[in-house]
Amino acid sequence: MTGVIQPDCLFCRIASGEIPAKLVHDDDLVVAFNDINARAPTHILLIPREHLTSAADLTEDHAPMLGRLFAVAAGIARDRGLADQGYRLVSNVGRAAGQSVDHLHWHLMGGRTFTWPPG
Ligand code: AMP
Ligand code: ZN
């Protein structure tokens, strides 16, 4: 399901400020905040303000938001000194991939070594 805001969606409610989160960045298109259950020394979630269920809902019309989101992610990684050692930027799509919150998000994870492929 897509739409500007879904009132019963956890990440829509974080984006609107209704549910508190440790914000790392927010602007008119994108919000970034610390993952509540960090799986790496740096574990940040980046979301569009617009409600999209997953990357499966993206179209070319989302290009401005996606440009912003990836630029913000790169900036955060640079600011935190992760760019040289490397980091992971990943979006799970659907249950089989491990998606548990149905609002499009990317995990920005860094500060440790990751294996590939993920489990
Ligand atoms: P995924 O499993 O890929 O859908 O990722 C969802 C992520 O959201 C998980 O890493 C959770 O730890 C994280 N999460 C769930 N609830 C919250 C919350 N209230 N604040 C911050 N992160 C959350
Ligand atoms: Zn949402």
Short mmCIF file of C-alpha atoms and ligand atoms in Angstrom, two decimals:
data_model
loop_
_atom_site.label_atom_id
_atom_site.label_comp_id
_atom_site.label_asym_id
_atom_site.label_seq_id
_atom_site.Cartn_x
_atom_site.Cartn_y
_atom_site.Cartn_z
CA MET A 1 0.00 0.00 0.00
CA THR A 2 1.29 3.48 -0.81
CA GLY A 3 0.20 6.91 0.35
CA VAL A 4 1.47 10.02 2.04
CA ILE A 5 0.93 8.72 5.59
CA GLN A 6 -0.57 5.58 7.10
CA PRO A 7 -1.79 6.39 10.63
CA ASP A 8 -1.24 2.84 11.88
CA CYS A 9 2.30 2.53 10.46
CA LEU A 10 5.15 2.59 13.00
CA PHE A 11 7.62 4.40 10.72
CA CYS A 12 5.00 6.95 9.53
CA ARG A 13 4.45 7.71 13.20
CA ILE A 14 8.19 8.07 13.82
CA ALA A 15 8.47 10.36 10.77
CA SER A 16 5.64 12.56 12.08
CA GLY A 17 7.19 12.73 15.55
CA GLU A 18 4.27 10.93 17.15
CA ILE A 19 6.55 8.09 18.29
CA PRO A 20 9.98 9.15 19.56
CA ALA A 21 13.18 7.96 17.94
CA LYS A 22 16.81 9.07 18.02
CA LEU A 23 16.78 11.14 14.82
CA VAL A 24 20.00 11.41 12.85
CA HIS A 25 18.57 13.44 9.97
CA ASP A 26 15.24 14.77 8.81
CA ASP A 27 14.12 16.89 5.88
CA ASP A 28 11.08 17.22 3.63
CA LEU A 29 11.63 13.84 1.94
CA VAL A 30 13.72 11.61 4.19
CA VAL A 31 14.10 10.76 7.88
CA ALA A 32 16.98 8.80 9.44
CA PHE A 33 17.05 7.44 12.98
CA ASN A 34 18.88 4.89 15.08
CA ASP A 35 17.60 1.34 14.90
CA ILE A 36 16.12 0.40 18.28
CA ASN A 37 17.83 -3.01 18.13
CA ALA A 38 21.25 -2.17 16.72
CA ARG A 39 23.01 -5.09 15.06
CA ALA A 40 26.21 -3.16 14.43
CA PRO A 41 28.06 -0.28 16.17
CA THR A 42 26.34 2.04 13.69
CA HIS A 43 22.83 0.93 12.72
CA ILE A 44 20.65 3.65 11.25
CA LEU A 45 17.38 3.36 9.34
CA LEU A 46 16.63 5.71 6.44
CA ILE A 47 13.01 6.09 5.35
CA PRO A 48 11.00 8.23 2.96
CA ARG A 49 8.38 10.40 4.68
CA GLU A 50 5.92 9.05 2.13
CA HIS A 51 4.50 5.67 3.06
CA LEU A 52 5.65 2.96 0.66
CA THR A 53 5.48 -0.65 1.78
CA SER A 54 8.83 -1.70 0.35
CA ALA A 55 11.21 -1.20 -2.55
CA ALA A 56 8.75 -3.26 -4.59
CA ASP A 57 6.50 -0.16 -4.70
CA LEU A 58 9.11 2.19 -6.18
CA THR A 59 8.60 3.88 -9.54
CA GLU A 60 10.60 6.42 -11.52
CA ASP A 61 8.53 9.14 -9.86
CA HIS A 62 10.40 8.40 -6.63
CA ALA A 63 13.73 9.46 -8.13
CA PRO A 64 14.00 12.75 -6.16
CA MET A 65 13.35 11.00 -2.85
CA LEU A 66 15.77 8.18 -3.69
CA GLY A 67 18.48 10.63 -4.72
CA ARG A 68 18.08 12.44 -1.43
CA LEU A 69 17.99 9.24 0.61
CA PHE A 70 21.19 7.82 -0.87
CA ALA A 71 22.98 11.16 -0.62
CA VAL A 72 21.97 11.41 3.05
CA ALA A 73 23.17 7.85 3.65
CA ALA A 74 26.53 8.59 2.03
CA GLY A 75 26.86 11.77 4.10
CA ILE A 76 26.11 9.99 7.37
CA ALA A 77 28.61 7.25 6.53
CA ARG A 78 31.26 9.86 5.71
CA ASP A 79 30.54 11.88 8.87
CA ARG A 80 30.89 8.76 11.01
CA GLY A 81 34.14 7.71 9.40
CA LEU A 82 32.67 4.56 7.87
CA ALA A 83 33.41 5.33 4.24
CA ASP A 84 37.00 4.05 4.21
CA GLN A 85 36.43 0.74 5.96
CA GLY A 86 33.10 0.11 4.24
CA TYR A 87 29.56 -0.35 5.40
CA ARG A 88 26.35 -2.04 4.41
CA LEU A 89 23.27 -0.34 2.96
CA VAL A 90 20.44 -2.81 2.56
CA SER A 91 16.67 -2.93 2.17
CA ASN A 92 14.75 -6.11 2.91
CA VAL A 93 11.73 -6.69 0.67
CA GLY A 94 9.07 -9.03 2.01
CA ARG A 95 9.00 -11.66 4.72
CA ALA A 96 11.40 -14.14 3.13
CA ALA A 97 14.05 -11.41 3.07
CA GLY A 98 13.39 -10.54 6.72
CA GLN A 99 11.29 -7.39 6.33
CA SER A 100 9.40 -6.88 9.60
CA VAL A 101 8.21 -3.25 9.27
CA ASP A 102 6.13 -2.56 6.18
CA HIS A 103 7.37 0.98 5.50
CA LEU A 104 10.25 1.20 3.01
CA HIS A 105 13.59 1.56 4.77
CA TRP A 106 17.28 1.07 4.26
CA HIS A 107 19.57 -0.18 7.00
CA LEU A 108 22.88 1.69 7.16
CA MET A 109 25.19 -0.55 9.16
CA GLY A 110 28.85 -0.08 9.89
CA GLY A 111 31.65 -0.37 12.40
CA ARG A 112 32.21 -4.08 12.01
CA THR A 113 32.91 -6.67 9.33
CA PHE A 114 29.95 -8.23 7.54
CA THR A 115 29.69 -11.56 5.81
CA TRP A 116 28.29 -12.19 2.37
CA PRO A 117 25.84 -13.53 1.45
CA PRO A 118 23.67 -12.50 4.41
CA GLY A 119 21.84 -15.35 6.15
P1 AMP B 1 13.34 -4.97 8.78
O1 AMP B 1 13.35 -6.21 9.64
O2 AMP B 1 14.30 -4.99 7.63
O3 AMP B 1 11.92 -4.63 8.36
O4 AMP B 1 13.85 -3.79 9.70
C1 AMP B 1 13.02 -3.19 10.65
C2 AMP B 1 13.94 -2.60 11.69
O5 AMP B 1 13.18 -1.68 12.45
C3 AMP B 1 14.54 -3.61 12.66
O6 AMP B 1 15.96 -3.59 12.57
C4 AMP B 1 14.05 -3.11 14.03
O7 AMP B 1 15.02 -3.24 15.05
C5 AMP B 1 13.72 -1.66 13.75
N1 AMP B 1 12.72 -1.07 14.62
C6 AMP B 1 11.54 -1.60 15.00
N2 AMP B 1 10.87 -0.73 15.79
C7 AMP B 1 11.64 0.37 15.89
C8 AMP B 1 11.51 1.63 16.59
N3 AMP B 1 10.43 1.91 17.33
N4 AMP B 1 12.53 2.52 16.49
C9 AMP B 1 13.62 2.24 15.77
N5 AMP B 1 13.80 1.08 15.07
C10 AMP B 1 12.83 0.17 15.16
ZN ZN B 2 4.47 4.19 6.86
#
